[in-house]
PDB file of C-alpha atoms in Angstrom:
ATOM      1  CA  MET M  15      49.313  34.919 -28.616  1.00  0.00           C
ATOM      2  CA  LEU M  16      53.069  34.096 -28.303  1.00  0.00           C
ATOM      3  CA  ALA M  17      54.578  35.448 -24.604  1.00  0.00           C
ATOM      4  CA  ILE M  18      57.626  37.006 -25.668  1.00  0.00           C
ATOM      5  CA  THR M  19      60.373  35.609 -23.281  1.00  0.00           C
ATOM      6  CA  GLU M  20      63.816  37.446 -21.185  1.00  0.00           C
ATOM      7  CA  LEU M  21      66.312  36.773 -24.050  1.00  0.00           C
ATOM      8  CA  GLN M  22      64.188  37.655 -26.566  1.00  0.00           C
ATOM      9  CA  LYS M  23      63.235  40.890 -24.394  1.00  0.00           C
ATOM     10  CA  ILE M  24      66.983  41.071 -24.382  1.00  0.00           C
ATOM     11  CA  GLY M  25      67.291  40.332 -27.370  1.00  0.00           C
ATOM     12  CA  ILE M  26      65.154  43.539 -28.743  1.00  0.00           C
ATOM     13  CA  GLY M  27      67.619  45.462 -26.500  1.00  0.00           C
ATOM     14  CA  VAL M  28      70.982  44.378 -27.941  1.00  0.00           C
ATOM     15  CA  MET M  29      69.242  45.185 -31.595  1.00  0.00           C
ATOM     16  CA  GLY M  30      68.289  48.517 -30.687  1.00  0.00           C
ATOM     17  CA  PHE M  31      72.351  48.675 -29.626  1.00  0.00           C
ATOM     18  CA  GLY M  32      73.550  47.395 -32.382  1.00  0.00           C
ATOM     19  CA  LEU M  33      70.901  50.110 -34.551  1.00  0.00           C
ATOM     20  CA  PHE M  34      71.699  53.088 -32.613  1.00  0.00           C
ATOM     21  CA  PHE M  35      76.091  52.433 -33.024  1.00  0.00           C
ATOM     22  CA  LEU M  36      75.400  51.400 -36.594  1.00  0.00           C
ATOM     23  CA  LEU M  37      73.599  55.258 -36.942  1.00  0.00           C
ATOM     24  CA  PHE M  38      76.443  56.798 -35.377  1.00  0.00           C
ATOM     25  CA  GLY M  39      78.756  55.100 -36.749  1.00  0.00           C
ATOM     26  CA  VAL M  40      77.587  56.042 -39.791  1.00  0.00           C
ATOM     27  CA  LEU M  41      77.044  59.942 -39.184  1.00  0.00           C
ATOM     28  CA  LEU M  42      80.931  60.177 -38.261  1.00  0.00           C
ATOM     29  CA  TYR M  43      82.228  59.283 -41.008  1.00  0.00           C
ATOM     30  CA  PHE M  44      81.937  55.870 -40.701  1.00  0.00           C
ATOM     31  CA  ASP M  45      83.567  54.860 -38.212  1.00  0.00           C
ATOM     32  CA  SER M  46      84.746  51.989 -38.848  1.00  0.00           C
ATOM     33  CA  VAL M  47      85.085  51.090 -34.298  1.00  0.00           C
ATOM     34  CA  LEU M  48      81.557  51.463 -34.563  1.00  0.00           C
ATOM     35  CA  LEU M  49      79.725  50.597 -37.230  1.00  0.00           C
ATOM     36  CA  ALA M  50      81.814  46.998 -36.310  1.00  0.00           C
ATOM     37  CA  PHE M  51      80.099  47.832 -32.684  1.00  0.00           C
ATOM     38  CA  GLY M  52      76.753  48.005 -34.205  1.00  0.00           C
ATOM     39  CA  ASN M  53      77.857  44.754 -36.813  1.00  0.00           C
ATOM     40  CA  ILE M  54      77.758  42.761 -34.062  1.00  0.00           C
ATOM     41  CA  LEU M  55      75.559  44.161 -31.432  1.00  0.00           C
ATOM     42  CA  PHE M  56      73.304  43.866 -34.214  1.00  0.00           C
ATOM     43  CA  LEU M  57      73.524  40.242 -36.142  1.00  0.00           C
ATOM     44  CA  THR M  58      73.581  39.004 -31.854  1.00  0.00           C
ATOM     45  CA  GLY M  59      70.267  40.741 -30.316  1.00  0.00           C
ATOM     46  CA  LEU M  60      68.997  39.064 -34.049  1.00  0.00           C
ATOM     47  CA  ALA M  61      69.930  35.659 -32.697  1.00  0.00           C
ATOM     48  CA  LEU M  62      68.448  36.695 -28.851  1.00  0.00           C
ATOM     49  CA  ILE M  63      64.929  37.169 -31.114  1.00  0.00           C
ATOM     50  CA  ILE M  64      64.769  34.564 -32.990  1.00  0.00           C
ATOM     51  CA  GLY M  65      67.311  31.399 -31.739  1.00  0.00           C
ATOM     52  CA  PHE M  66      70.601  30.798 -32.856  1.00  0.00           C
ATOM     53  CA  ARG M  67      68.938  27.611 -35.153  1.00  0.00           C
ATOM     54  CA  ARG M  68      66.638  29.878 -36.830  1.00  0.00           C
ATOM     55  CA  THR M  69      69.215  32.259 -37.091  1.00  0.00           C
ATOM     56  CA  ALA M  70      71.040  30.618 -39.482  1.00  0.00           C
ATOM     57  CA  HIS M  71      68.616  28.203 -41.216  1.00  0.00           C
ATOM     58  CA  PHE M  72      68.090  31.904 -42.388  1.00  0.00           C
ATOM     59  CA  PHE M  73      71.297  32.760 -44.011  1.00  0.00           C
ATOM     60  CA  PHE M  74      71.971  29.653 -44.842  1.00  0.00           C
ATOM     61  CA  GLN M  75      68.299  29.280 -47.149  1.00  0.00           C
ATOM     62  CA  ARG M  76      69.732  27.668 -50.791  1.00  0.00           C
ATOM     63  CA  GLN M  77      68.126  30.951 -52.192  1.00  0.00           C
ATOM     64  CA  LYS M  78      69.458  33.019 -49.987  1.00  0.00           C
ATOM     65  CA  PHE M  79      72.589  32.037 -49.837  1.00  0.00           C
ATOM     66  CA  ARG M  80      73.819  35.461 -52.467  1.00  0.00           C
ATOM     67  CA  GLY M  81      72.612  37.776 -50.004  1.00  0.00           C
ATOM     68  CA  SER M  82      73.795  36.254 -47.190  1.00  0.00           C
ATOM     69  CA  LEU M  83      77.203  35.886 -48.713  1.00  0.00           C
ATOM     70  CA  PHE M  84      76.800  40.049 -49.349  1.00  0.00           C
ATOM     71  CA  PHE M  85      75.840  40.756 -45.928  1.00  0.00           C
ATOM     72  CA  LEU M  86      78.058  38.468 -43.531  1.00  0.00           C
ATOM     73  CA  GLY M  87      81.435  39.298 -46.821  1.00  0.00           C
ATOM     74  CA  GLY M  88      79.695  43.079 -45.212  1.00  0.00           C
ATOM     75  CA  VAL M  89      80.201  42.553 -41.683  1.00  0.00           C
ATOM     76  CA  THR M  90      83.740  40.749 -42.026  1.00  0.00           C
ATOM     77  CA  LEU M  91      84.938  44.346 -44.617  1.00  0.00           C
ATOM     78  CA  VAL M  92      83.570  45.990 -41.715  1.00  0.00           C
ATOM     79  CA  LEU M  93      85.994  43.934 -38.795  1.00  0.00           C
ATOM     80  CA  CYS M  94      88.138  44.516 -41.226  1.00  0.00           C
ATOM     81  CA  ARG M  95      88.851  48.278 -40.983  1.00  0.00           C
ATOM     82  CA  TRP M  96      86.894  48.935 -44.358  1.00  0.00           C
ATOM     83  CA  ALA M  97      84.067  50.486 -43.464  1.00  0.00           C
ATOM     84  CA  VAL M  98      82.746  52.098 -46.769  1.00  0.00           C
ATOM     85  CA  ILE M  99      82.862  49.458 -48.709  1.00  0.00           C
ATOM     86  CA  GLY M 100      81.944  46.816 -46.574  1.00  0.00           C
ATOM     87  CA  MET M 101      78.916  48.935 -45.334  1.00  0.00           C
ATOM     88  CA  LEU M 102      77.636  49.533 -48.937  1.00  0.00           C
ATOM     89  CA  VAL M 103      78.640  45.858 -49.801  1.00  0.00           C
ATOM     90  CA  GLU M 104      76.790  45.258 -46.457  1.00  0.00           C
ATOM     91  CA  SER M 105      73.615  46.915 -47.920  1.00  0.00           C
ATOM     92  CA  TYR M 106      73.448  45.707 -51.184  1.00  0.00           C
ATOM     93  CA  GLY M 107      73.513  41.790 -49.169  1.00  0.00           C
ATOM     94  CA  PHE M 108      70.628  43.408 -46.541  1.00  0.00           C
ATOM     95  CA  VAL M 109      68.757  44.363 -49.992  1.00  0.00           C
ATOM     96  CA  LEU M 110      68.616  40.661 -51.156  1.00  0.00           C
ATOM     97  CA  LEU M 111      67.912  39.048 -47.355  1.00  0.00           C
ATOM     98  CA  PHE M 112      65.179  40.609 -47.212  1.00  0.00           C
ATOM     99  CA  ARG M 113      64.127  42.230 -50.499  1.00  0.00           C
ATOM    100  CA  SER M 114      60.860  40.544 -49.853  1.00  0.00           C
ATOM    101  CA  PHE M 115      60.199  41.697 -46.842  1.00  0.00           C
ATOM    102  CA  PHE M 116      59.578  45.671 -48.116  1.00  0.00           C
ATOM    103  CA  PRO M 117      56.086  45.228 -49.007  1.00  0.00           C
ATOM    104  CA  MET M 118      54.220  44.039 -46.340  1.00  0.00           C
ATOM    105  CA  VAL M 119      56.955  46.824 -44.567  1.00  0.00           C
ATOM    106  CA  LEU M 120      55.045  50.004 -47.138  1.00  0.00           C
ATOM    107  CA  GLY M 121      51.871  47.893 -46.925  1.00  0.00           C
ATOM    108  CA  PHE M 122      52.500  48.513 -42.822  1.00  0.00           C
ATOM    109  CA  LEU M 123      53.012  52.097 -42.512  1.00  0.00           C
ATOM    110  CA  MET M 124      50.362  53.157 -44.971  1.00  0.00           C
ATOM    111  CA  SER M 125      47.995  51.384 -43.177  1.00  0.00           C
ATOM    112  CA  ALA M 126      50.276  52.732 -40.490  1.00  0.00           C
ATOM    113  CA  VAL M 127      50.437  56.277 -41.381  1.00  0.00           C
ATOM    114  CA  ASN M 128      47.618  58.329 -43.237  1.00  0.00           C
ATOM    115  CA  ILE M 129      49.743  60.002 -45.883  1.00  0.00           C
ATOM    116  CA  PRO M 130      46.910  61.524 -48.743  1.00  0.00           C
ATOM    117  CA  PHE M 131      49.833  61.779 -52.103  1.00  0.00           C
ATOM    118  CA  LEU M 132      52.073  58.115 -50.959  1.00  0.00           C
ATOM    119  CA  SER M 133      48.264  56.985 -50.627  1.00  0.00           C
ATOM    120  CA  ALA M 134      47.251  57.872 -53.086  1.00  0.00           C
ATOM    121  CA  TYR M 135      50.108  56.813 -55.057  1.00  0.00           C
ATOM    122  CA  PHE M 136      50.427  53.330 -54.342  1.00  0.00           C
ATOM    123  CA  SER M 137      46.431  52.884 -53.619  1.00  0.00           C
ATOM    124  CA  SER M 138      45.093  49.543 -55.915  1.00  0.00           C
ATOM    125  CA  SER M 139      42.205  50.641 -56.071  1.00  0.00           C
ATOM    126  CA  PRO M 140      42.691  52.997 -59.583  1.00  0.00           C
ATOM    127  CA  SER M 141      40.570  56.068 -57.647  1.00  0.00           C
ATOM    128  CA  MET M 142      42.172  59.329 -56.216  1.00  0.00           C
ATOM    129  CA  VAL M 143      38.609  60.349 -54.208  1.00  0.00           C
TER     130      VAL M 143
END
């Protein structure tokens, strides 16, 4: 098991604050200052957790270039105070960037939370029992 460094612990906290500011900015009717601050903290936390080189490599892979362009373009639009359009563009880029992770996250959530109707609906076996 890999040990978590102090820099990664700080990155987790920074990313958590970034997500909080993003959520709070959306709840306050797309407040552009909160959204911009949340975006900056989220990207900084990501860079602190996985490292600057891995972050740059993740965003600038050839197959993820379109998603990165939309995501970082949305961040730029939010920083220019076009909050609603920027969040829409950023959300589309987020889906393009992380679409390969969604089945894994869904599988983890289904194993962690046993909801009878949903687990029967998403189960791989044909049995409903």
